[in-house]
């Protein structure tokens, strides 16, 4: 007796049952389309319809006869109790029923959980606790004895059973920890592993396992409780992100796919379900962060002098430590840390750089610093300009700052002595990240959080803590009396981190402008702070702001008024411009100009936001309208026509050979927007199912690379019609090569016939142009022939290519490539 079991799942989106393809044995929600494109693409329409009818009948038969089983029938097939219990549990999980079970079985025998085979550690060192996760106690920040760092929220989590966790040395969690270190390069992964361990303990206190993927309701209750007890939405989002990464590890980096296919599929479905919950949390987190920032900025009454106070208070001790370093005297740990923390604070508070810039600054960027001489009324000043490429806003612009001669000497002392002593405490490989990071901790590892280091420095000298974000906001909104419009613009460009700044980065990024910005910021910090003794006579921050916002400054120009208005009411995606009476307090006679300019800036910001949502495929008018309505904008909505006119594919703005999206499509051969049709008279042809812009990559020609001599030898045995499968070209070194698609299907894609191979020939009506690129695919260089659109292609346009008679060079270097007839 043979037991055949098929599992079918209801497709809620299409409101129908998926069917099983008998050829590839996979569930398909649109079996007809699947058979036409993959498993029966060379069969007739009648044959495909007959196959669909058979699959539908099989599914109906399963629904009537394949869901209820007799226990006695199962016992006849499987005699071992443990194996039978496993099968019964599997059937019941999948929605089937077993009748007449014995009482012991009905009571629910404990079925051993399916173990996940994890990657084994190569050495004992891989399994030890990461020493980077807990830094040694900082001499600059020693908490009072007797204090236990256990906050109110932590106690609340314990009371609700949310803080207990499984041992992170278990096979499941230790494998995840190794995955984070090796694959993601995250040395400080203790917090992420602990978060996953707490979640697993909540789902099953007995042992860490994967059965939680079958209990989505309990999972939701875990995250709901986290929010209810008072955790920030950002913390809840971190738990979600950690759990998704854990599931990614289980799905793709373990042998679960082969040991338990059903559990592997459940893990994939569970990870997909978490995405919807993550979107909901993400929106709440954005509102929470915005409200927090607004409250922080509204309550802030700092002046530029307040932001730099810690640098003045700690400077005496700092200079004493620098003097010892200059004389090559030995520094103790406390003095070394003082220099490290002071230099980080200098960059964030005086030079107004983000924490990500400080953390990711590299040794190579320090070594390649550029010298600059700035001539002013006071004489000539020497600076060095440093550019940091890797930071939070690196996609927009390179973070650039300048140091004067004194500051450069401080950094040199740290680099040559302090950093060297820190590195000597850790034996590292040549490619270790710490070898390249400029700022490192006493343990020899890259610093973890510059903001925390700066907070420790404030606490040591009993100075109210000022964050880098507050410092930037303070300098942005500080009154700049006596500054020219050009000087105000230089300061604004230096402080900005927007796309607008990136567009004029080529002008602003000149070393002279960076140095001028640093000089002007120093001047701004000295305003009203001529000496410490007369600090009481300096105008207070509140008074200064009231003068700036009262609109009483005489003869303000339109540009100055606009800048002041934007400082008080920044342009944002969700912001609303103030009402007329409130607005005119600042704008005065320039109200209409400021109103129009503010709305124009917001409209451009919203247009850029919408365009960024459609990076590669041109959206329809309906899609644009639907996405705009989704944002909930009531006023100042961007025009659909303007968005359509401004849209360009992302590929046109990137280097084709470095485009990750194109590389992915070349490797998978799953090009979007194309379809193969068979018209009978005209035969098989490739047509478009979406619009393509001129110059956009449509698909590639996929084949095998051989030498030109080998290609010509192969052509001798072929007919003239079959010669279209051969493409001859020269590489960058002048070597003659040939790419052919004679072998079908290819060994790397045995389940598909590529689009490039099926593209028809036309010399007069051609709409594709071939180009050769050398791409890095999977760690090795390969030549790829990409077909780009010669003109805008509408929907249902046949792709046509000149097969090569009198062909130009694919590489475009000389446009002289010899055709196939020559």
PDB file of C-alpha atoms in Angstrom, residues 78-184:
ATOM      1  CA  UNK A  78       4.463   2.869   9.603  1.00  0.00           C
ATOM      2  CA  UNK A  79       5.114   0.502  12.505  1.00  0.00           C
ATOM      3  CA  UNK A  80       7.433   2.601  14.675  1.00  0.00           C
ATOM      4  CA  UNK A  81       5.564   4.727  17.242  1.00  0.00           C
ATOM      5  CA  UNK A  82       7.883   7.741  17.045  1.00  0.00           C
ATOM      6  CA  UNK A  83       7.736   7.933  13.244  1.00  0.00           C
ATOM      7  CA  UNK A  84       3.970   7.508  13.274  1.00  0.00           C
ATOM      8  CA  UNK A  85       3.578  10.284  15.857  1.00  0.00           C
ATOM      9  CA  UNK A  86       5.696  12.576  13.697  1.00  0.00           C
ATOM     10  CA  UNK A  87       3.535  11.863  10.644  1.00  0.00           C
ATOM     11  CA  UNK A  88       0.274  12.446  12.538  1.00  0.00           C
ATOM     12  CA  UNK A  89       1.531  15.747  13.910  1.00  0.00           C
ATOM     13  CA  UNK A  90       2.610  16.821  10.421  1.00  0.00           C
ATOM     14  CA  UNK A  91      -0.771  15.937   8.929  1.00  0.00           C
ATOM     15  CA  UNK A  92      -2.682  17.841  11.625  1.00  0.00           C
ATOM     16  CA  UNK A  93      -0.445  20.905  11.267  1.00  0.00           C
ATOM     17  CA  UNK A  94      -1.226  20.911   7.524  1.00  0.00           C
ATOM     18  CA  UNK A  95      -4.990  20.828   8.045  1.00  0.00           C
ATOM     19  CA  UNK A  96      -5.609  17.081   7.689  1.00  0.00           C
ATOM     20  CA  UNK A  97      -7.420  14.815  10.152  1.00  0.00           C
ATOM     21  CA  UNK A  98      -6.735  11.344  11.585  1.00  0.00           C
ATOM     22  CA  UNK A  99      -9.718   9.330  12.839  1.00  0.00           C
ATOM     23  CA  UNK A 100      -9.837   6.683  15.580  1.00  0.00           C
ATOM     24  CA  UNK A 101      -6.527   7.539  17.189  1.00  0.00           C
ATOM     25  CA  UNK A 102      -5.666   5.617  20.421  1.00  0.00           C
ATOM     26  CA  UNK A 103      -6.059   7.644  23.604  1.00  0.00           C
ATOM     27  CA  UNK A 104      -2.280   8.009  24.117  1.00  0.00           C
ATOM     28  CA  UNK A 105      -1.873   9.425  20.668  1.00  0.00           C
ATOM     29  CA  UNK A 106      -4.937  11.650  20.975  1.00  0.00           C
ATOM     30  CA  UNK A 107      -3.573  12.991  24.230  1.00  0.00           C
ATOM     31  CA  UNK A 108      -0.643  14.189  22.211  1.00  0.00           C
ATOM     32  CA  UNK A 109       2.602  12.317  22.444  1.00  0.00           C
ATOM     33  CA  UNK A 110       5.589  14.553  22.636  1.00  0.00           C
ATOM     34  CA  UNK A 111       7.170  14.617  19.213  1.00  0.00           C
ATOM     35  CA  UNK A 112      10.842  15.497  19.065  1.00  0.00           C
ATOM     36  CA  UNK A 113      11.338  18.828  17.407  1.00  0.00           C
ATOM     37  CA  UNK A 114      13.077  18.712  14.035  1.00  0.00           C
ATOM     38  CA  UNK A 115      16.642  19.744  14.598  1.00  0.00           C
ATOM     39  CA  UNK A 116      18.259  22.310  12.356  1.00  0.00           C
ATOM     40  CA  UNK A 117      21.685  21.315  11.130  1.00  0.00           C
ATOM     41  CA  UNK A 118      23.857  24.343  11.737  1.00  0.00           C
ATOM     42  CA  UNK A 119      27.288  25.246  10.395  1.00  0.00           C
ATOM     43  CA  UNK A 120      29.940  23.862  12.711  1.00  0.00           C
ATOM     44  CA  UNK A 121      32.597  26.092  14.182  1.00  0.00           C
ATOM     45  CA  UNK A 122      36.036  25.475  12.777  1.00  0.00           C
ATOM     46  CA  UNK A 123      37.870  26.373  15.972  1.00  0.00           C
ATOM     47  CA  UNK A 124      37.102  26.880  19.624  1.00  0.00           C
ATOM     48  CA  UNK A 125      37.858  30.562  19.148  1.00  0.00           C
ATOM     49  CA  UNK A 126      34.800  30.958  16.888  1.00  0.00           C
ATOM     50  CA  UNK A 127      32.512  29.729  19.652  1.00  0.00           C
ATOM     51  CA  UNK A 128      33.816  31.976  22.409  1.00  0.00           C
ATOM     52  CA  UNK A 129      32.038  35.121  23.511  1.00  0.00           C
ATOM     53  CA  UNK A 130      32.912  38.155  21.411  1.00  0.00           C
ATOM     54  CA  UNK A 131      35.246  40.300  23.469  1.00  0.00           C
ATOM     55  CA  UNK A 132      34.198  43.394  21.507  1.00  0.00           C
ATOM     56  CA  UNK A 133      30.638  43.316  22.794  1.00  0.00           C
ATOM     57  CA  UNK A 134      31.589  44.506  26.278  1.00  0.00           C
ATOM     58  CA  UNK A 135      34.204  47.193  26.412  1.00  0.00           C
ATOM     59  CA  UNK A 136      36.471  47.449  29.464  1.00  0.00           C
ATOM     60  CA  UNK A 137      35.334  49.901  32.116  1.00  0.00           C
ATOM     61  CA  UNK A 138      36.251  53.409  31.077  1.00  0.00           C
ATOM     62  CA  UNK A 139      38.380  55.324  33.622  1.00  0.00           C
ATOM     63  CA  UNK A 140      36.690  58.531  32.467  1.00  0.00           C
ATOM     64  CA  UNK A 141      33.276  57.189  33.370  1.00  0.00           C
ATOM     65  CA  UNK A 142      33.176  55.131  36.571  1.00  0.00           C
ATOM     66  CA  UNK A 143      29.656  54.698  37.993  1.00  0.00           C
ATOM     67  CA  UNK A 144      29.123  55.020  41.706  1.00  0.00           C
ATOM     68  CA  UNK A 145      29.591  51.816  43.678  1.00  0.00           C
ATOM     69  CA  UNK A 146      26.442  50.039  44.757  1.00  0.00           C
ATOM     70  CA  UNK A 147      24.391  51.233  41.779  1.00  0.00           C
ATOM     71  CA  UNK A 148      22.830  48.473  39.668  1.00  0.00           C
ATOM     72  CA  UNK A 149      22.127  49.458  36.098  1.00  0.00           C
ATOM     73  CA  UNK A 150      18.558  48.173  36.065  1.00  0.00           C
ATOM     74  CA  UNK A 151      16.043  50.700  34.788  1.00  0.00           C
ATOM     75  CA  UNK A 152      12.309  50.839  35.195  1.00  0.00           C
ATOM     76  CA  UNK A 153      11.608  49.429  31.749  1.00  0.00           C
ATOM     77  CA  UNK A 154      13.923  46.491  32.353  1.00  0.00           C
ATOM     78  CA  UNK A 155      12.051  45.638  35.553  1.00  0.00           C
ATOM     79  CA  UNK A 156       8.741  45.941  33.705  1.00  0.00           C
ATOM     80  CA  UNK A 157       9.995  43.577  31.001  1.00  0.00           C
ATOM     81  CA  UNK A 158      10.922  41.033  33.674  1.00  0.00           C
ATOM     82  CA  UNK A 159       7.486  41.312  35.288  1.00  0.00           C
ATOM     83  CA  UNK A 160       5.807  40.578  31.933  1.00  0.00           C
ATOM     84  CA  UNK A 161       8.147  37.704  31.089  1.00  0.00           C
ATOM     85  CA  UNK A 162       9.844  39.552  28.254  1.00  0.00           C
ATOM     86  CA  UNK A 163      13.396  39.822  29.589  1.00  0.00           C
ATOM     87  CA  UNK A 164      14.307  36.195  30.213  1.00  0.00           C
ATOM     88  CA  UNK A 165      16.341  34.625  27.442  1.00  0.00           C
ATOM     89  CA  UNK A 166      17.819  31.338  26.314  1.00  0.00           C
ATOM     90  CA  UNK A 167      21.520  30.604  26.614  1.00  0.00           C
ATOM     91  CA  UNK A 168      23.231  32.222  23.634  1.00  0.00           C
ATOM     92  CA  UNK A 169      25.741  29.357  23.517  1.00  0.00           C
ATOM     93  CA  UNK A 170      23.082  26.966  22.233  1.00  0.00           C
ATOM     94  CA  UNK A 171      23.622  25.564  18.725  1.00  0.00           C
ATOM     95  CA  UNK A 172      20.883  27.692  17.193  1.00  0.00           C
ATOM     96  CA  UNK A 173      22.032  31.016  18.673  1.00  0.00           C
ATOM     97  CA  UNK A 174      25.770  30.412  18.488  1.00  0.00           C
ATOM     98  CA  UNK A 175      25.415  29.692  14.775  1.00  0.00           C
ATOM     99  CA  UNK A 176      23.490  32.950  14.357  1.00  0.00           C
ATOM    100  CA  UNK A 177      26.210  34.811  16.252  1.00  0.00           C
ATOM    101  CA  UNK A 178      28.907  33.384  13.976  1.00  0.00           C
ATOM    102  CA  UNK A 179      26.799  34.338  10.934  1.00  0.00           C
ATOM    103  CA  UNK A 180      26.580  37.971  12.092  1.00  0.00           C
ATOM    104  CA  UNK A 181      30.339  38.183  12.642  1.00  0.00           C
ATOM    105  CA  UNK A 182      31.525  36.390   9.514  1.00  0.00           C
ATOM    106  CA  UNK A 183      28.894  37.216   6.882  1.00  0.00           C
ATOM    107  CA  UNK A 184      27.792  40.674   8.041  1.00  0.00           C
TER     108      UNK A 184
END
